[in-house]
GROMACS .gro file of N, CA and C in nm:
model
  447
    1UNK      N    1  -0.476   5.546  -2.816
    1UNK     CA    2  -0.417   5.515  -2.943
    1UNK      C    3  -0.308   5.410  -2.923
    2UNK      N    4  -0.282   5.306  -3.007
    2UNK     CA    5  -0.208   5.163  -2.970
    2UNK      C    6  -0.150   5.214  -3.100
    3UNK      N    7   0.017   5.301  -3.066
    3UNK     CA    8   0.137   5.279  -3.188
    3UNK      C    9   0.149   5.148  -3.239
    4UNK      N   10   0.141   5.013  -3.175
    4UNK     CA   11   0.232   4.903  -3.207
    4UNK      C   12   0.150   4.852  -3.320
    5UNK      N   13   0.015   4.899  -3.341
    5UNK     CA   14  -0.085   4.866  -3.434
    5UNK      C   15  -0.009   4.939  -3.601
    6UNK      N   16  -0.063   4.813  -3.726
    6UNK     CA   17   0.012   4.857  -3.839
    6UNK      C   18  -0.110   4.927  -3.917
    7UNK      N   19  -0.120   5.034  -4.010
    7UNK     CA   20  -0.221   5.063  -4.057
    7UNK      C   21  -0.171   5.006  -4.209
    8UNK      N   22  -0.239   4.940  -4.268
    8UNK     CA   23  -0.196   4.909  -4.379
    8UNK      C   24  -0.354   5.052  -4.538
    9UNK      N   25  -0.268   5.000  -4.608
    9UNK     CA   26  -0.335   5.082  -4.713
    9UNK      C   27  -0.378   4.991  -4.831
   10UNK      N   28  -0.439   4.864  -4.758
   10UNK     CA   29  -0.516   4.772  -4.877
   10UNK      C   30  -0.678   4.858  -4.847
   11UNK      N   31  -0.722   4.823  -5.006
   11UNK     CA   32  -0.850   4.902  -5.000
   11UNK      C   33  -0.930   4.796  -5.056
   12UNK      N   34  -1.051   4.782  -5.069
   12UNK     CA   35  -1.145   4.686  -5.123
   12UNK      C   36  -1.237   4.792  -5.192
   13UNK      N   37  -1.281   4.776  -5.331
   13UNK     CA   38  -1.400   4.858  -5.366
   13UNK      C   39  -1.451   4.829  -5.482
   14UNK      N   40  -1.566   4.927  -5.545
   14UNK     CA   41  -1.612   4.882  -5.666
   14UNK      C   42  -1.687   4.956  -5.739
   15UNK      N   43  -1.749   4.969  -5.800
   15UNK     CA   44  -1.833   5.061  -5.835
   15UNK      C   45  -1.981   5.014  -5.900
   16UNK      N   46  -2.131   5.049  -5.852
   16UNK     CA   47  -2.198   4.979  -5.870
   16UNK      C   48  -2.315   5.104  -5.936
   17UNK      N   49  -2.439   5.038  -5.885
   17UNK     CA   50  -2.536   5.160  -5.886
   17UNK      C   51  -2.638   5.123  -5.787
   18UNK      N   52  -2.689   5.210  -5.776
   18UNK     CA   53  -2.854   5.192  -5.613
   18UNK      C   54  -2.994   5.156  -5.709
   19UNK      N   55  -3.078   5.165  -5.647
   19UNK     CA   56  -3.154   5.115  -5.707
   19UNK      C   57  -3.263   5.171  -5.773
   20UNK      N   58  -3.209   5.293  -5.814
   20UNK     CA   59  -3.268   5.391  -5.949
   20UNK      C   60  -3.159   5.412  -6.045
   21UNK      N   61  -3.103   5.354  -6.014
   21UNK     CA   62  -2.969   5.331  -6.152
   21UNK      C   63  -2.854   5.415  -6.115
   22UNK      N   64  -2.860   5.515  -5.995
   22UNK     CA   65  -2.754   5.593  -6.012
   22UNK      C   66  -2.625   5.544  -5.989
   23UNK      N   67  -2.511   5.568  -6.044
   23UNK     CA   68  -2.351   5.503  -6.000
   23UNK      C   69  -2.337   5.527  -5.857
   24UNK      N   70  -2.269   5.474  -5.805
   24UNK     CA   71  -2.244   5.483  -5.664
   24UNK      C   72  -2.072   5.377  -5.679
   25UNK      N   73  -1.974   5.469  -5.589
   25UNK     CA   74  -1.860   5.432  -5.569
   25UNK      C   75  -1.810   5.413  -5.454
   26UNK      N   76  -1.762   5.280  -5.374
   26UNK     CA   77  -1.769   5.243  -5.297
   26UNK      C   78  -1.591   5.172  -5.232
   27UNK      N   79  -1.512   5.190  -5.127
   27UNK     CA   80  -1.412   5.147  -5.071
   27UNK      C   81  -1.406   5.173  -4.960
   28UNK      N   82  -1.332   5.052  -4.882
   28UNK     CA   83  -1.331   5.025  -4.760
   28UNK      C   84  -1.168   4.954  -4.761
   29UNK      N   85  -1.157   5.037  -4.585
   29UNK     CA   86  -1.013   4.944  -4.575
   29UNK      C   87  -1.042   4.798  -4.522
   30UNK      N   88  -0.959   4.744  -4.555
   30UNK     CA   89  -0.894   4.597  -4.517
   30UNK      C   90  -0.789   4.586  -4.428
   31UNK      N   91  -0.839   4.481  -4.365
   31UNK     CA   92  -0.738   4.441  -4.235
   31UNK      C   93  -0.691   4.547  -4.133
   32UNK      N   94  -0.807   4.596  -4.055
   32UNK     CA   95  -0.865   4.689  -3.930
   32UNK      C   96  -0.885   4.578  -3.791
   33UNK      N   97  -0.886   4.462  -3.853
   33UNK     CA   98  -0.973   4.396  -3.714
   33UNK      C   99  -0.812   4.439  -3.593
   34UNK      N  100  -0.742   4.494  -3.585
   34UNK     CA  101  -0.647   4.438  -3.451
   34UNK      C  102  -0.724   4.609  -3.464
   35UNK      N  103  -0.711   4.711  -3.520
   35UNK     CA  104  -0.797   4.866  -3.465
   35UNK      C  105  -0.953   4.809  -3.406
   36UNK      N  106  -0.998   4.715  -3.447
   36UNK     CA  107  -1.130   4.699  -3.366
   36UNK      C  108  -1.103   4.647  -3.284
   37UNK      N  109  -1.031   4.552  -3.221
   37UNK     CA  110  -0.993   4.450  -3.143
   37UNK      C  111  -0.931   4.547  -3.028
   38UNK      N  112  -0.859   4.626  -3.055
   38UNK     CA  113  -0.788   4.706  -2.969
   38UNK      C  114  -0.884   4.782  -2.852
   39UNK      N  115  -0.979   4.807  -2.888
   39UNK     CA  116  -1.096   4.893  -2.822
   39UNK      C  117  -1.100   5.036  -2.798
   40UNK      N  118  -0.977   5.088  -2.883
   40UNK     CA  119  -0.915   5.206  -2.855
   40UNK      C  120  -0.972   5.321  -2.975
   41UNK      N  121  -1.060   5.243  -3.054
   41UNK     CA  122  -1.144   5.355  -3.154
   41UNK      C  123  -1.292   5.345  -3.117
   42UNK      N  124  -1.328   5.399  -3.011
   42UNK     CA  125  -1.459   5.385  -3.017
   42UNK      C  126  -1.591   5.448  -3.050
   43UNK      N  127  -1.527   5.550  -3.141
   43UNK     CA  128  -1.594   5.651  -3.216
   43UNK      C  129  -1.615   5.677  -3.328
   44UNK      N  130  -1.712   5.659  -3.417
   44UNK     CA  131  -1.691   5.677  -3.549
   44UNK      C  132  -1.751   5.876  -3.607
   45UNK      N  133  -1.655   5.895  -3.670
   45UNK     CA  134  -1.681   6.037  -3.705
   45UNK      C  135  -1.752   6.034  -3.859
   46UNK      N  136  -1.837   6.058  -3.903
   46UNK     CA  137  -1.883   6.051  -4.104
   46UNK      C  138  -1.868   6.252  -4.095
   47UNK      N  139  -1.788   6.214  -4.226
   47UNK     CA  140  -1.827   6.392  -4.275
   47UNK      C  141  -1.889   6.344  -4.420
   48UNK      N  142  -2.000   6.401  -4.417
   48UNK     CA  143  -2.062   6.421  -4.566
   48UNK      C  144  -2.070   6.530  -4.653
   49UNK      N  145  -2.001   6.533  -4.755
   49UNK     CA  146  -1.945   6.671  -4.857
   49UNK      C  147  -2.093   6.647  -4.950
   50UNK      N  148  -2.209   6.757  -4.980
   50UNK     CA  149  -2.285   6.718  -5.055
   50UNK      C  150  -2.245   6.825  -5.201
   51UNK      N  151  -2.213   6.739  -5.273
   51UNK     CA  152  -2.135   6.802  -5.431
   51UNK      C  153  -2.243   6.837  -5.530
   52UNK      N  154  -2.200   6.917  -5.666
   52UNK     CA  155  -2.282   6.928  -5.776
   52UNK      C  156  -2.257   6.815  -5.873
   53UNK      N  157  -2.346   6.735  -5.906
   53UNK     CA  158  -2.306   6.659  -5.979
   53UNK      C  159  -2.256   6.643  -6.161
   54UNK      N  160  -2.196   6.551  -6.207
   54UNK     CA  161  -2.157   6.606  -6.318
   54UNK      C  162  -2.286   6.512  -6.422
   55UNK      N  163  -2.373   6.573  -6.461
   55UNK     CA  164  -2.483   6.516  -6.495
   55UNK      C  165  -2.482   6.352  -6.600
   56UNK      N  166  -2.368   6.349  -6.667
   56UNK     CA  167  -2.364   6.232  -6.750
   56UNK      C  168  -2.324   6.130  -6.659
   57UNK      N  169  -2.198   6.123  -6.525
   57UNK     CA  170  -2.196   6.007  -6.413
   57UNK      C  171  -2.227   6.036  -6.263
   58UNK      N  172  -2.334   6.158  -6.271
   58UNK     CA  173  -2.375   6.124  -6.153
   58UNK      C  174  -2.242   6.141  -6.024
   59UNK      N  175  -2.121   6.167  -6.088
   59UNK     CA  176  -2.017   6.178  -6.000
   59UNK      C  177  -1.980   6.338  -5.974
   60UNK      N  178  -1.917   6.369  -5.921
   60UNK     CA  179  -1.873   6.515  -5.832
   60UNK      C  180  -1.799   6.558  -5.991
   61UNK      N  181  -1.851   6.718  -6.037
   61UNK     CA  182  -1.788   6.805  -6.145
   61UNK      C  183  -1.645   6.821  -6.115
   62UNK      N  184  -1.553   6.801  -6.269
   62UNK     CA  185  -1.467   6.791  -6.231
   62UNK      C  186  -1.365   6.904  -6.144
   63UNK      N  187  -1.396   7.009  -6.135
   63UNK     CA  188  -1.332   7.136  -6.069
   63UNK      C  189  -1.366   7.073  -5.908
   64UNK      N  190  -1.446   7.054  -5.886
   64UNK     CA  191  -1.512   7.005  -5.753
   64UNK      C  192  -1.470   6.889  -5.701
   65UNK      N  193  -1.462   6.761  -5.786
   65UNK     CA  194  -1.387   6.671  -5.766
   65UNK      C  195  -1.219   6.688  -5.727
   66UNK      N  196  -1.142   6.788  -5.778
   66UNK     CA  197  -1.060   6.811  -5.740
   66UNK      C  198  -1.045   6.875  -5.545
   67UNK      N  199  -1.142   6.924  -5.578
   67UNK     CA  200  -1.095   7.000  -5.437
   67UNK      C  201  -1.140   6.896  -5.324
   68UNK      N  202  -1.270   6.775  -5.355
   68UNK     CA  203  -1.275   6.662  -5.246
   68UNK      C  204  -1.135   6.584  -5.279
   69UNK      N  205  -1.121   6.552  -5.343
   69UNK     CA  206  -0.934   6.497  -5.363
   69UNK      C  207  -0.846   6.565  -5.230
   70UNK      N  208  -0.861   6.709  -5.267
   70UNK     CA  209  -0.762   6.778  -5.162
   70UNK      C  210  -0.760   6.761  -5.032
   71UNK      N  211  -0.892   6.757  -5.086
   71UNK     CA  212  -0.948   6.814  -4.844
   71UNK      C  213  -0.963   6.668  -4.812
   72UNK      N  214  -0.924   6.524  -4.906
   72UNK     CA  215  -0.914   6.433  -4.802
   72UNK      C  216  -0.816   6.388  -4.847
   73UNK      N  217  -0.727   6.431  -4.897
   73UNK     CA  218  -0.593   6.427  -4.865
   73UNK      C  219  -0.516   6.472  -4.710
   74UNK      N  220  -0.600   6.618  -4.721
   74UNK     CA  221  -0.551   6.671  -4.625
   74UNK      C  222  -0.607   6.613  -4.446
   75UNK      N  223  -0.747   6.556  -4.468
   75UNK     CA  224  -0.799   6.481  -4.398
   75UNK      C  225  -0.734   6.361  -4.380
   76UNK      N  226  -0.661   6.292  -4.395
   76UNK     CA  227  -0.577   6.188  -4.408
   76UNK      C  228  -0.436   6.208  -4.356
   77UNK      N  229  -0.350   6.309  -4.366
   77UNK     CA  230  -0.241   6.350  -4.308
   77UNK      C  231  -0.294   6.405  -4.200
   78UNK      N  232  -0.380   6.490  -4.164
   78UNK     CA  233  -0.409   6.542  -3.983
   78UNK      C  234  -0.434   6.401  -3.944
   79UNK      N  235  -0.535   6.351  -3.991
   79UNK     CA  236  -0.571   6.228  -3.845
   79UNK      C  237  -0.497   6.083  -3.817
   80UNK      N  238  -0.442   6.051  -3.972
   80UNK     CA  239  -0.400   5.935  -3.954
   80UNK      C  240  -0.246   5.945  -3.956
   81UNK      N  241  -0.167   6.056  -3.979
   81UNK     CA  242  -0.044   6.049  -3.904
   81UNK      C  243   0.020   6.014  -3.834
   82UNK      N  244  -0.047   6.023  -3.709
   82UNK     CA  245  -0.010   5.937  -3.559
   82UNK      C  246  -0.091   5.852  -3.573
   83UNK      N  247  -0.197   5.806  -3.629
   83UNK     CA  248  -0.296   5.691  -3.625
   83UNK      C  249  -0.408   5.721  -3.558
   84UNK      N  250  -0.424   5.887  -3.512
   84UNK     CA  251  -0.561   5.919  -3.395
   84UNK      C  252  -0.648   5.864  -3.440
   85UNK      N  253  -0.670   5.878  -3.573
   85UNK     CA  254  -0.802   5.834  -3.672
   85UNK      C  255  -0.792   5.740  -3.772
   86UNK      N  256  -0.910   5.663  -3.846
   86UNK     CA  257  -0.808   5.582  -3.881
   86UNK      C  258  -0.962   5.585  -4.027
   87UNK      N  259  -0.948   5.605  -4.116
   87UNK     CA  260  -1.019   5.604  -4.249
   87UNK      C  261  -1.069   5.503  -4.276
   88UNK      N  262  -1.233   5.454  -4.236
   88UNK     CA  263  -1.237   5.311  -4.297
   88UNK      C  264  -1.296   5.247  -4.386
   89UNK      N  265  -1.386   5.387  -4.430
   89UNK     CA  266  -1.489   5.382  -4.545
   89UNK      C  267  -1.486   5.508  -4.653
   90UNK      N  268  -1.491   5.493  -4.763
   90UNK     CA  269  -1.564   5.580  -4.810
   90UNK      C  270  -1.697   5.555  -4.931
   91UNK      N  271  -1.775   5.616  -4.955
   91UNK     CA  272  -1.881   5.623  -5.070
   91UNK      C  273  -1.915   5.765  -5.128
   92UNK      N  274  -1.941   5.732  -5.239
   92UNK     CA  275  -1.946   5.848  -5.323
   92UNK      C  276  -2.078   5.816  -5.441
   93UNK      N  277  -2.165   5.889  -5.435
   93UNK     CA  278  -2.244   5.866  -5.556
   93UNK      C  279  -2.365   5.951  -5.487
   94UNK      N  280  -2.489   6.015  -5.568
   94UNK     CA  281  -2.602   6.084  -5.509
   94UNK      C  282  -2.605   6.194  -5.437
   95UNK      N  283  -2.488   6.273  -5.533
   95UNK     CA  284  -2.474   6.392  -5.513
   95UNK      C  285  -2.422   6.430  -5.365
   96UNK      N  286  -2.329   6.312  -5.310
   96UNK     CA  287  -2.252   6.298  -5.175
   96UNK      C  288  -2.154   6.185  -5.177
   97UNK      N  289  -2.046   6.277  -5.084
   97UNK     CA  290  -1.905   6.177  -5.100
   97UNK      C  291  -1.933   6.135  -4.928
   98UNK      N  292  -1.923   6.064  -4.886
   98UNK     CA  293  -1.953   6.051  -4.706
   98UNK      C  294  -1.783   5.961  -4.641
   99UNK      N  295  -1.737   5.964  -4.585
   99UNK     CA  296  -1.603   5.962  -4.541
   99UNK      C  297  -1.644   5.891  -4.386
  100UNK      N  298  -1.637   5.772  -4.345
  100UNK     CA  299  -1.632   5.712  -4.234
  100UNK      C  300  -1.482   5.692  -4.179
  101UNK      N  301  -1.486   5.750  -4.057
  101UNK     CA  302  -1.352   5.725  -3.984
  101UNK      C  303  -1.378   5.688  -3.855
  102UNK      N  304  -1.292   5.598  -3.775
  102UNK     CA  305  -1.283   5.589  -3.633
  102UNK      C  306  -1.161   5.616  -3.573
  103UNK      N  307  -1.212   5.681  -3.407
  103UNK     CA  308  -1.104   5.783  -3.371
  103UNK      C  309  -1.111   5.736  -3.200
  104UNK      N  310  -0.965   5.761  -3.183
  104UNK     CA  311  -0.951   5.698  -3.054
  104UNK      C  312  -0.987   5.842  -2.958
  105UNK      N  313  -1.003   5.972  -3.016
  105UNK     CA  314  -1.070   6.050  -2.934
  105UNK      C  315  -1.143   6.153  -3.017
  106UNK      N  316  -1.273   6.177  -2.985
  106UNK     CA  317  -1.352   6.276  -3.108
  106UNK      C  318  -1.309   6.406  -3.092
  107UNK      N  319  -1.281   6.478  -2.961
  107UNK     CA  320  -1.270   6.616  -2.960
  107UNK      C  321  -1.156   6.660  -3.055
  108UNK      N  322  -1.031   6.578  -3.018
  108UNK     CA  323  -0.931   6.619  -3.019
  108UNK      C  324  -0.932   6.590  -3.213
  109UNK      N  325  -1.020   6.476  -3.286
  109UNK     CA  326  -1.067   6.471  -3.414
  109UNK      C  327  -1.045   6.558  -3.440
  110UNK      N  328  -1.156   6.622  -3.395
  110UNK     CA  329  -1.306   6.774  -3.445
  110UNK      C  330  -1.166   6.870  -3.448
  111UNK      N  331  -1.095   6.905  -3.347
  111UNK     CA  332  -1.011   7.024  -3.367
  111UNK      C  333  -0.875   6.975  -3.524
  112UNK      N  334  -0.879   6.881  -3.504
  112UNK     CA  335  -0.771   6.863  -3.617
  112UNK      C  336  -0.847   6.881  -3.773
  113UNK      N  337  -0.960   6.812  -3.737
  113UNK     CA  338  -1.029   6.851  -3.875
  113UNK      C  339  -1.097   7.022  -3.943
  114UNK      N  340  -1.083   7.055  -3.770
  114UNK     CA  341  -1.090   7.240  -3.815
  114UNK      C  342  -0.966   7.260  -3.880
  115UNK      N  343  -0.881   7.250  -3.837
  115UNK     CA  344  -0.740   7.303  -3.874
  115UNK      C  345  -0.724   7.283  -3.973
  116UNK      N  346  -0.754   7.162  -4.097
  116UNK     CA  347  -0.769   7.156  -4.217
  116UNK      C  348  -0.881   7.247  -4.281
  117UNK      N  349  -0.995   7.264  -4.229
  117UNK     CA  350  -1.092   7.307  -4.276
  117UNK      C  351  -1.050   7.479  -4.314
  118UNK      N  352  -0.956   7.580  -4.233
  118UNK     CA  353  -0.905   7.674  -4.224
  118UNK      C  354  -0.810   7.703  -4.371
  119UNK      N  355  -0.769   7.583  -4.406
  119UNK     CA  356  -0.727   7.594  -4.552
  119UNK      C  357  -0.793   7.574  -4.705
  120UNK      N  358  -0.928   7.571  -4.652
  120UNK     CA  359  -1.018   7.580  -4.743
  120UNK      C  360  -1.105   7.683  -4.725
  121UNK      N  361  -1.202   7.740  -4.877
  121UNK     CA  362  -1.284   7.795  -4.835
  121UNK      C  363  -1.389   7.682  -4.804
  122UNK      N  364  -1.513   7.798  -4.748
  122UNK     CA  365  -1.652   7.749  -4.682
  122UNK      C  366  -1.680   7.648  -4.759
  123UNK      N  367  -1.675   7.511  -4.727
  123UNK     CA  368  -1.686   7.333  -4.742
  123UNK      C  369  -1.850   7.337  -4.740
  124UNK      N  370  -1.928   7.232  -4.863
  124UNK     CA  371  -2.026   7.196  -4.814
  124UNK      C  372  -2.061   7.073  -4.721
  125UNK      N  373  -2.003   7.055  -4.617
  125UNK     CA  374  -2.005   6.949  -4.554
  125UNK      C  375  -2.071   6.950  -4.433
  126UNK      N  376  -2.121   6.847  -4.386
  126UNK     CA  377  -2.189   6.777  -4.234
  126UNK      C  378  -2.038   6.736  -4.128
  127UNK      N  379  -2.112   6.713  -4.027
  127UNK     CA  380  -1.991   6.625  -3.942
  127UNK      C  381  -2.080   6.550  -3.830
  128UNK      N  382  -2.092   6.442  -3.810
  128UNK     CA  383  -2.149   6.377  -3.741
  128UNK      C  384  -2.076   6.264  -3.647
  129UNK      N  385  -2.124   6.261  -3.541
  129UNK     CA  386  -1.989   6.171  -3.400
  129UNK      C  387  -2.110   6.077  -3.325
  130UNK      N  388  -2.103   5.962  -3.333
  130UNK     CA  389  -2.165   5.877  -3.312
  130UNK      C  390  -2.070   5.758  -3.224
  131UNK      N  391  -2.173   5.740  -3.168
  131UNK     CA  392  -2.089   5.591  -3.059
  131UNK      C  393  -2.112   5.486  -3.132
  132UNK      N  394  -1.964   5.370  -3.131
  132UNK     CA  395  -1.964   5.288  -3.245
  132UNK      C  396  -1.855   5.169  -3.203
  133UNK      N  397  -1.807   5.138  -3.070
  133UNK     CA  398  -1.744   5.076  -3.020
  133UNK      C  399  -1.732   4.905  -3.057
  134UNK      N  400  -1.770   4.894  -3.122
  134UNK     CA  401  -1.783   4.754  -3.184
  134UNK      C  402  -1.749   4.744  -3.316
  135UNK      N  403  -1.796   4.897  -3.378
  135UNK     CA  404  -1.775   4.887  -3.541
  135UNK      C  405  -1.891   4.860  -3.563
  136UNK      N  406  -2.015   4.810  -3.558
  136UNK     CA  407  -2.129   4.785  -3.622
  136UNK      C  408  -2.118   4.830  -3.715
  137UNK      N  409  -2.113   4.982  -3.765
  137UNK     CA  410  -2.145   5.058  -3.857
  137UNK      C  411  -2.031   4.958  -3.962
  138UNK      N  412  -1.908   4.968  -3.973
  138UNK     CA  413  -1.814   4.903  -4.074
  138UNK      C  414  -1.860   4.797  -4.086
  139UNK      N  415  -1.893   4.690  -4.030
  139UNK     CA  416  -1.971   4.591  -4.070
  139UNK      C  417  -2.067   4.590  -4.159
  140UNK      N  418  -2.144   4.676  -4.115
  140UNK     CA  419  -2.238   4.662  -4.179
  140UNK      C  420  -2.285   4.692  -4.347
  141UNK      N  421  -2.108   4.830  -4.331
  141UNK     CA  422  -2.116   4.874  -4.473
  141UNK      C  423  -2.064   4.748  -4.531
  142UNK      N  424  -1.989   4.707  -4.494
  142UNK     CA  425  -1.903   4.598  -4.557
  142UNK      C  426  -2.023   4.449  -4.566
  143UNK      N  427  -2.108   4.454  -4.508
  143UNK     CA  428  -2.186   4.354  -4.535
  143UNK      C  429  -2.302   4.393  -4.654
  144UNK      N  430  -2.372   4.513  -4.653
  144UNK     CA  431  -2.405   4.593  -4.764
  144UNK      C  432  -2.321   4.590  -4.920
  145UNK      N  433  -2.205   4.555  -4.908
  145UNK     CA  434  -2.095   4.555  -5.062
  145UNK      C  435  -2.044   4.436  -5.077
  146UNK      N  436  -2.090   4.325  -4.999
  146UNK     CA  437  -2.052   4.197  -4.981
  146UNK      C  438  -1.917   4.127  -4.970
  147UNK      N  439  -1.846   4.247  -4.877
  147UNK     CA  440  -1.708   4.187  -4.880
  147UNK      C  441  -1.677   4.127  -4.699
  148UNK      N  442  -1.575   4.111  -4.642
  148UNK     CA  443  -1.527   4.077  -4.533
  148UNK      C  444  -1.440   4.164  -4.491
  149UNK      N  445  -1.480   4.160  -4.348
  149UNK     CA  446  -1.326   4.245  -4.275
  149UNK      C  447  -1.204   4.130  -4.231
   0.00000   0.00000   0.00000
């Protein structure tokens, strides 16, 4: 983990639809390249929350929507506090919110993200840890929504 690195909280996003019409909501951080550059995140973690949808936008019901609010709130104070982790995507639409992060160590992630998880009840969520040392994956979302890192 490189302290001297700034995390800033510019976001890029938008809101569109896929290509059966459904809404799909989309943000990504801005100005990461010195966290890629660094070489010190070389892990990308996705948790995917699969929600009930609220049938008129296709977006998370609102009781439900509240509680993904919470738990990545709370996902956001465990990892990116010290900067272990660092939030660089999210999407939401198709009855799933999916949360891309990169982490300068996965185990030590995984246990911080239990420790949140302990303040919730039973989450419908995935967790998936993939090697990603370049970022491909952020690229690529970001080339998918047509913006720049």
């Amino acid at each position: 983990m490189n302290n001297d690195l700034i995390l800033e909280d510019n976001w890029t996003g938008g809101e569109g639809s896929n290509a059966e019409g459904i809404p799909v909501m989309v943000r990504y951080r801005q100005n990461l390249r010195g966290f890629m550059e660094s070489g010190d995140y070389p892990t990308k973690i996705e948790i995917h929350w699969s929600y009930d949808t609220d049938e008129a936008s296709e977006m998370p019901a609102p009781g439900e929507a509240d509680v993904i609010d919470n738990f990545e709130t709370a996902l956001i104070y465990a990892l990116e506090s010290d900067r272990q982790s660092i939030l660089a995507s999210v999407i939401t639409g198709q009855g799933e919110k999916r949360w891309a992060w990169y982490t300068s160590n996965a185990e030590s992630a995984q246990e911080r993200i239990d420790t949140v998880l302990f303040d919730f009840e039973r989450l419908p969520i995935t967790i998936a840890t993939t090697d990603d040392p370049n970022w491909d994956d952020y690229f690529a979302f970001i080339a998918d929504f047509g913006g720049a890192a």
